[in-house]
Amino acid sequence: MTSPAGPPVEGGDGAGGRVRLLAVTACPTGIAHTYMAAEKLAQAAASRGIDIKVETQGSIGAENALDDNDVRTADGIIVAADKDVDLSRFAARGCSRSGWRTASTVPRS
């Protein structure tokens, strides 16, 4: 499985002109589905020339955590989770929310 981790490429703040998305994936057990959804979102974004940084909230905690700068410069935020995720850090930006299954099977949306 490829890892969606790593710093995002410049984008939403006008640098490079590419769309820049953020995502948070999480499932109740945080083992496989969290990472499957992250990988599918990363693949879908790459196939469309979109930069994406995905925070996974798995059984070992948050990995590749999104920081305030990420949120401030993002063009959009996707939360694909079937468990509670703190959305307060996205309050000023808003976000699209779905279950992890939607993100892992229909990432074109």
Short mmCIF file of C-alpha atoms in Angstrom, two decimals:
data_model
loop_
_atom_site.label_atom_id
_atom_site.label_comp_id
_atom_site.label_asym_id
_atom_site.label_seq_id
_atom_site.Cartn_x
_atom_site.Cartn_y
_atom_site.Cartn_z
CA MET A 1 0.00 0.00 0.00
CA THR A 2 1.31 3.43 -0.83
CA SER A 3 1.40 5.95 1.97
CA PRO A 4 -0.48 9.25 1.60
CA ALA A 5 1.80 10.65 4.28
CA GLY A 6 4.29 13.39 3.66
CA PRO A 7 4.16 17.11 3.23
CA PRO A 8 1.69 18.39 0.68
CA VAL A 9 2.90 20.07 -2.46
CA GLU A 10 2.20 23.79 -2.78
CA GLY A 11 -1.26 24.56 -4.01
CA GLY A 12 -4.29 26.38 -2.64
CA ASP A 13 -2.53 29.58 -1.64
CA GLY A 14 -1.94 30.38 -5.31
CA ALA A 15 1.51 28.83 -5.54
CA GLY A 16 1.64 26.54 -8.53
CA GLY A 17 -2.08 27.01 -9.22
CA ARG A 18 -2.98 23.46 -8.13
CA VAL A 19 -5.98 22.60 -6.04
CA ARG A 20 -4.99 21.59 -2.51
CA LEU A 21 -7.22 19.32 -0.45
CA LEU A 22 -6.99 18.00 3.07
CA ALA A 23 -8.61 14.85 4.36
CA VAL A 24 -9.12 13.03 7.62
CA THR A 25 -9.93 9.32 7.54
CA ALA A 26 -11.05 7.23 10.51
CA CYS A 27 -13.05 4.09 11.21
CA PRO A 28 -14.26 2.66 14.52
CA THR A 29 -11.41 0.14 14.86
CA GLY A 30 -8.78 2.19 13.03
CA ILE A 31 -6.98 -0.73 11.50
CA ALA A 32 -7.55 -1.32 7.79
CA HIS A 33 -10.40 0.86 6.57
CA THR A 34 -8.84 4.11 7.79
CA TYR A 35 -5.80 3.47 5.61
CA MET A 36 -7.77 2.05 2.66
CA ALA A 37 -9.82 5.24 2.49
CA ALA A 38 -6.68 7.38 2.76
CA GLU A 39 -5.01 5.49 -0.07
CA LYS A 40 -8.06 5.74 -2.35
CA LEU A 41 -8.36 9.49 -1.73
CA ALA A 42 -4.64 9.95 -2.45
CA GLN A 43 -4.90 7.92 -5.67
CA ALA A 44 -7.98 9.81 -6.86
CA ALA A 45 -6.35 13.16 -6.14
CA ALA A 46 -3.11 12.20 -7.89
CA SER A 47 -4.99 11.02 -10.98
CA ARG A 48 -6.60 14.47 -11.23
CA GLY A 49 -3.51 16.55 -10.51
CA ILE A 50 -4.80 17.57 -7.09
CA ASP A 51 -2.49 17.91 -4.10
CA ILE A 52 -3.79 16.19 -0.97
CA LYS A 53 -2.60 15.66 2.57
CA VAL A 54 -4.42 12.94 4.50
CA GLU A 55 -4.49 12.65 8.28
CA THR A 56 -5.28 9.11 9.38
CA GLN A 57 -6.80 8.53 12.80
CA GLY A 58 -6.05 4.86 13.29
CA SER A 59 -5.64 2.58 16.26
CA ILE A 60 -2.23 4.14 17.06
CA GLY A 61 -3.58 7.69 17.02
CA ALA A 62 -3.36 10.48 14.45
CA GLU A 63 -0.66 10.19 11.81
CA ASN A 64 0.33 12.90 9.33
CA ALA A 65 -1.62 15.40 11.44
CA LEU A 66 -3.02 18.48 9.76
CA ASP A 67 -1.76 21.74 11.25
CA ASP A 68 -3.23 25.25 11.27
CA ASN A 69 -1.24 26.25 8.19
CA ASP A 70 -2.58 23.24 6.26
CA VAL A 71 -6.14 24.22 7.14
CA ARG A 72 -5.59 27.89 6.34
CA THR A 73 -4.21 27.20 2.85
CA ALA A 74 -6.51 24.35 1.80
CA ASP A 75 -9.06 24.68 -0.98
CA GLY A 76 -11.25 21.98 0.54
CA ILE A 77 -11.45 19.54 3.41
CA ILE A 78 -12.84 15.99 3.33
CA VAL A 79 -13.66 14.06 6.49
CA ALA A 80 -14.25 10.38 5.75
CA ALA A 81 -15.00 8.89 9.13
CA ASP A 82 -17.44 6.57 10.84
CA LYS A 83 -16.43 7.72 14.29
CA ASP A 84 -16.28 11.07 16.05
CA VAL A 85 -13.68 13.41 14.63
CA ASP A 86 -13.08 16.85 16.12
CA LEU A 87 -14.30 19.23 13.41
CA SER A 88 -13.73 22.43 15.41
CA ARG A 89 -10.38 23.08 13.70
CA PHE A 90 -12.23 23.25 10.38
CA ALA A 91 -14.99 25.61 11.60
CA ALA A 92 -13.72 28.59 9.62
CA ARG A 93 -13.29 26.54 6.43
CA GLY A 94 -16.14 24.05 6.47
CA CYS A 95 -15.73 20.52 5.23
CA SER A 96 -17.39 17.71 3.33
CA ARG A 97 -18.21 14.72 5.53
CA SER A 98 -18.86 11.09 4.60
CA GLY A 99 -18.21 7.64 5.95
CA TRP A 100 -14.93 5.90 5.21
CA ARG A 101 -16.69 3.46 2.86
CA THR A 102 -17.74 6.27 0.52
CA ALA A 103 -14.16 7.54 0.34
CA SER A 104 -12.75 4.08 -0.32
CA THR A 105 -15.24 3.12 -3.04
CA VAL A 106 -16.29 6.37 -4.73
CA PRO A 107 -13.37 8.83 -4.44
CA ARG A 108 -14.38 10.66 -7.63
CA SER A 109 -17.12 12.52 -5.75
#
